[in-house]
Structures are given as structure tokens and as C-alpha cells.
PDB file of C-alpha atoms in Angstrom:
ATOM      1  CA  MET A 261       0.295  -0.214  -0.418  1.00  0.00           C
ATOM      2  CA  THR A 262       1.512   3.600  -0.993  1.00  0.00           C
ATOM      3  CA  LYS A 263       1.771   6.455   1.084  1.00  0.00           C
ATOM      4  CA  ALA A 264      -0.987   7.877   0.185  1.00  0.00           C
ATOM      5  CA  GLN A 265      -3.253   4.864  -0.059  1.00  0.00           C
ATOM      6  CA  GLU A 266      -2.754   4.856   3.881  1.00  0.00           C
ATOM      7  CA  VAL A 267      -3.463   8.144   4.668  1.00  0.00           C
ATOM      8  CA  ARG A 268      -6.352   8.231   2.666  1.00  0.00           C
ATOM      9  CA  GLY A 269      -7.475   5.059   3.989  1.00  0.00           C
ATOM     10  CA  LYS A 270      -7.176   6.912   7.393  1.00  0.00           C
ATOM     11  CA  ARG A 271      -9.495  10.170   7.209  1.00  0.00           C
ATOM     12  CA  LEU A 272     -11.943   7.109   5.683  1.00  0.00           C
ATOM     13  CA  GLU A 273     -12.073   5.558   8.844  1.00  0.00           C
ATOM     14  CA  LYS A 274     -11.609   8.938  11.212  1.00  0.00           C
ATOM     15  CA  ARG A 275     -14.306  10.589   8.950  1.00  0.00           C
ATOM     16  CA  GLN A 276     -16.658   7.104   9.901  1.00  0.00           C
ATOM     17  CA  SER A 277     -16.115   7.636  12.866  1.00  0.00           C
ATOM     18  CA  ASP A 278     -17.124  10.739  13.424  1.00  0.00           C
ATOM     19  CA  LEU A 279     -20.063  10.334  12.025  1.00  0.00           C
ATOM     20  CA  THR A 280     -20.743   7.641  13.760  1.00  0.00           C
ATOM     21  CA  SER A 281     -20.482   9.479  17.556  1.00  0.00           C
ATOM     22  CA  GLN A 282     -22.308  11.983  16.235  1.00  0.00           C
ATOM     23  CA  ALA A 283     -25.147  10.496  15.365  1.00  0.00           C
ATOM     24  CA  GLU A 284     -24.615   8.935  18.526  1.00  0.00           C
ATOM     25  CA  LYS A 285     -25.102  11.887  20.190  1.00  0.00           C
ATOM     26  CA  VAL A 286     -28.539  12.625  17.657  1.00  0.00           C
ATOM     27  CA  PHE A 287     -29.715   9.491  18.939  1.00  0.00           C
ATOM     28  CA  ASP A 288     -28.881  10.164  22.941  1.00  0.00           C
ATOM     29  CA  TRP A 289     -30.497  13.732  22.504  1.00  0.00           C
ATOM     30  CA  ILE A 290     -34.115  11.890  20.843  1.00  0.00           C
ATOM     31  CA  LEU A 291     -33.161   8.627  23.427  1.00  0.00           C
ATOM     32  CA  ASP A 292     -33.447  11.997  26.036  1.00  0.00           C
ATOM     33  CA  LEU A 293     -36.890  13.272  24.609  1.00  0.00           C
ATOM     34  CA  MET A 294     -38.199  10.310  24.475  1.00  0.00           C
ATOM     35  CA  ASP A 295     -37.942   8.941  27.904  1.00  0.00           C
ATOM     36  CA  ALA A 296     -39.739  12.823  29.248  1.00  0.00           C
ATOM     37  CA  ASP A 297     -42.726  11.726  26.739  1.00  0.00           C
ATOM     38  CA  THR A 298     -42.763   8.730  28.897  1.00  0.00           C
ATOM     39  CA  GLU A 299     -42.833  11.256  32.201  1.00  0.00           C
ATOM     40  CA  LYS A 300     -45.709  13.041  30.401  1.00  0.00           C
ATOM     41  CA  GLY A 301     -47.592   9.764  29.337  1.00  0.00           C
ATOM     42  CA  TYR A 302     -47.371  10.180  25.337  1.00  0.00           C
ATOM     43  CA  PHE A 303     -45.663   6.301  23.965  1.00  0.00           C
ATOM     44  CA  GLY A 304     -45.878   7.430  20.895  1.00  0.00           C
ATOM     45  CA  SER A 305     -43.152   7.621  18.075  1.00  0.00           C
ATOM     46  CA  ILE A 306     -41.149  10.591  17.887  1.00  0.00           C
ATOM     47  CA  THR A 307     -41.035  12.842  14.362  1.00  0.00           C
ATOM     48  CA  VAL A 308     -37.169  15.239  14.184  1.00  0.00           C
ATOM     49  CA  CYS A 309     -36.853  17.757  11.271  1.00  0.00           C
ATOM     50  CA  LEU A 310     -34.415  19.612   9.649  1.00  0.00           C
ATOM     51  CA  PHE A 311     -35.398  22.181   6.921  1.00  0.00           C
ATOM     52  CA  ASP A 312     -33.891  23.147   4.099  1.00  0.00           C
ATOM     53  CA  GLY A 313     -31.529  26.111   4.790  1.00  0.00           C
ATOM     54  CA  GLN A 314     -32.010  25.098   8.511  1.00  0.00           C
ATOM     55  CA  ASN A 315     -28.921  23.388  10.734  1.00  0.00           C
ATOM     56  CA  GLN A 316     -30.920  22.948  13.505  1.00  0.00           C
ATOM     57  CA  ILE A 317     -33.133  19.966  13.375  1.00  0.00           C
ATOM     58  CA  LYS A 318     -36.259  19.993  16.069  1.00  0.00           C
ATOM     59  CA  THR A 319     -38.837  17.456  16.953  1.00  0.00           C
ATOM     60  CA  ILE A 320     -42.130  17.619  13.968  1.00  0.00           C
ATOM     61  CA  ALA A 321     -44.460  19.799  17.309  1.00  0.00           C
ATOM     62  CA  LEU A 322     -42.729  22.919  16.776  1.00  0.00           C
ATOM     63  CA  ASN A 323     -42.588  23.317  20.798  1.00  0.00           C
ATOM     64  CA  GLY A 324     -38.203  24.785  20.105  1.00  0.00           C
ATOM     65  CA  THR A 325     -37.021  21.205  21.511  1.00  0.00           C
ATOM     66  CA  GLU A 326     -34.764  21.199  18.938  1.00  0.00           C
ATOM     67  CA  TYR A 327     -30.769  19.714  19.089  1.00  0.00           C
ATOM     68  CA  ASP A 328     -27.884  22.154  16.676  1.00  0.00           C
ATOM     69  CA  LEU A 329     -26.717  20.612  13.941  1.00  0.00           C
ATOM     70  CA  THR A 330     -23.732  23.103  12.497  1.00  0.00           C
ATOM     71  CA  GLU A 331     -20.896  21.105  13.223  1.00  0.00           C
ATOM     72  CA  VAL A 332     -22.282  18.208  11.703  1.00  0.00           C
ATOM     73  CA  LEU A 333     -23.287  19.548   9.176  1.00  0.00           C
ATOM     74  CA  LEU A 334     -19.826  21.668   7.953  1.00  0.00           C
ATOM     75  CA  LYS A 335     -18.394  18.142   7.518  1.00  0.00           C
ATOM     76  CA  PHE A 336     -20.921  15.715   6.819  1.00  0.00           C
ATOM     77  CA  ASP A 337     -23.380  15.802   4.072  1.00  0.00           C
ATOM     78  CA  ARG A 338     -26.950  16.071   5.138  1.00  0.00           C
ATOM     79  CA  LEU A 339     -28.686  12.288   3.469  1.00  0.00           C
ATOM     80  CA  ALA A 340     -25.366  11.272   5.273  1.00  0.00           C
ATOM     81  CA  PHE A 341     -25.289  11.675   8.322  1.00  0.00           C
ATOM     82  CA  PHE A 342     -29.701  10.571   8.470  1.00  0.00           C
ATOM     83  CA  SER A 343     -28.380   7.576   6.661  1.00  0.00           C
ATOM     84  CA  LYS A 344     -26.176   7.079   9.659  1.00  0.00           C
ATOM     85  CA  LEU A 345     -28.835   7.977  12.225  1.00  0.00           C
ATOM     86  CA  LYS A 346     -31.380   5.572  11.005  1.00  0.00           C
ATOM     87  CA  GLU A 347     -27.977   2.878  11.017  1.00  0.00           C
ATOM     88  CA  VAL A 348     -27.075   3.302  14.624  1.00  0.00           C
ATOM     89  CA  VAL A 349     -30.868   3.132  16.163  1.00  0.00           C
ATOM     90  CA  GLU A 350     -31.681   0.582  14.309  1.00  0.00           C
ATOM     91  CA  GLN A 351     -28.296  -1.307  15.196  1.00  0.00           C
ATOM     92  CA  GLU A 352     -30.577  -0.685  19.705  1.00  0.00           C
ATOM     93  CA  GLU A 353     -33.546  -3.882  19.832  1.00  0.00           C
ATOM     94  CA  GLY A 354     -36.301  -3.280  19.710  1.00  0.00           C
ATOM     95  CA  TYR A 355     -35.699   0.487  17.511  1.00  0.00           C
ATOM     96  CA  LYS A 356     -36.810   0.998  13.983  1.00  0.00           C
ATOM     97  CA  ALA A 357     -36.191   4.321  11.949  1.00  0.00           C
ATOM     98  CA  ILE A 358     -38.251   5.623   9.283  1.00  0.00           C
ATOM     99  CA  LEU A 359     -36.048   7.996   7.176  1.00  0.00           C
ATOM    100  CA  LYS A 360     -38.009  10.107   4.678  1.00  0.00           C
ATOM    101  CA  PRO A 361     -35.621  12.169   2.858  1.00  0.00           C
ATOM    102  CA  SER A 362     -37.237  14.447   0.802  1.00  0.00           C
ATOM    103  CA  THR A 363     -40.824  15.764   2.621  1.00  0.00           C
ATOM    104  CA  ILE A 364     -42.847  18.512   2.054  1.00  0.00           C
ATOM    105  CA  PHE A 365     -43.500  19.931   5.834  1.00  0.00           C
ATOM    106  CA  TYR A 366     -44.672  23.228   6.598  1.00  0.00           C
ATOM    107  CA  ASP A 367     -44.812  24.232   2.705  1.00  0.00           C
ATOM    108  CA  SER A 368     -40.985  23.516   2.885  1.00  0.00           C
ATOM    109  CA  LYS A 369     -38.504  21.149   2.073  1.00  0.00           C
ATOM    110  CA  ALA A 370     -37.496  18.762   4.622  1.00  0.00           C
ATOM    111  CA  ILE A 371     -36.227  15.623   6.537  1.00  0.00           C
ATOM    112  CA  LEU A 372     -38.496  13.970   8.358  1.00  0.00           C
ATOM    113  CA  PHE A 373     -36.432  12.038  10.996  1.00  0.00           C
ATOM    114  CA  GLU A 374     -39.292   8.916  13.572  1.00  0.00           C
ATOM    115  CA  ILE A 375     -38.204   6.019  15.555  1.00  0.00           C
ATOM    116  CA  VAL A 376     -40.352   3.878  16.813  1.00  0.00           C
ATOM    117  CA  ILE A 377     -40.042   1.677  20.165  1.00  0.00           C
ATOM    118  CA  GLU A 378     -41.202  -1.764  19.171  1.00  0.00           C
TER     119      GLU A 378
END
């Protein structure tokens, strides 16, 4: 393997590691939201959205609960991030993720991401 290939391999590995780490952080945030919903007696799924041109994911209730993805989106493509998030969620037993990458929501293009506990 050439030095160029070694450097490329290291960069790709580090990039994937960082992407997974960021997805795990967002999943933890969503789990906290789900736990808060459970305390309130709501046991349904939770859906978050990311509108085009914005860097904050928000619950679809748009009640002010949001997570800033600015740093993540400077490094990674939106769809790549949500695809990795889906992968992280579905590694957990009893969890299912539904990714809708091109949705119109409140008359704006958005990515919708739903987590369901089975």
C-alpha cells in the first residue's frame, strides 16, 4: 500500500468514526425526548425534522425543542448523516427508524426522521 493510500484510508476511517459519534449524540438527545414523553404519559413515536437551509433539527411539534447540527453539517452531507443515524438507531433492539429524506412539511422541503419503539 502506498503512503497516499494509507493517508486516504486513515481519513476515511476517521470520517466514519466522527459521523458515527455525531449520530450517537443525536440519538441520545432523541432518547431523552422520548423519556420525557414517557413521563408525560405519551408512548408513541417521535419525529424530528430538518428544514432545507436550516441547521437545527426540531421535533415536529415545533415546540422549541431543537438540536443544533451546524458543526455536523459543515463536515457531512445531510443525507449521509441521517442515514448513519438510522443505522445507529436500528442497531438497538426494539427500535425502528423511518427516514423520509425529501418531504414537504409546513410548505417547506425537509428531512423527516421518526423513531418507533417496537
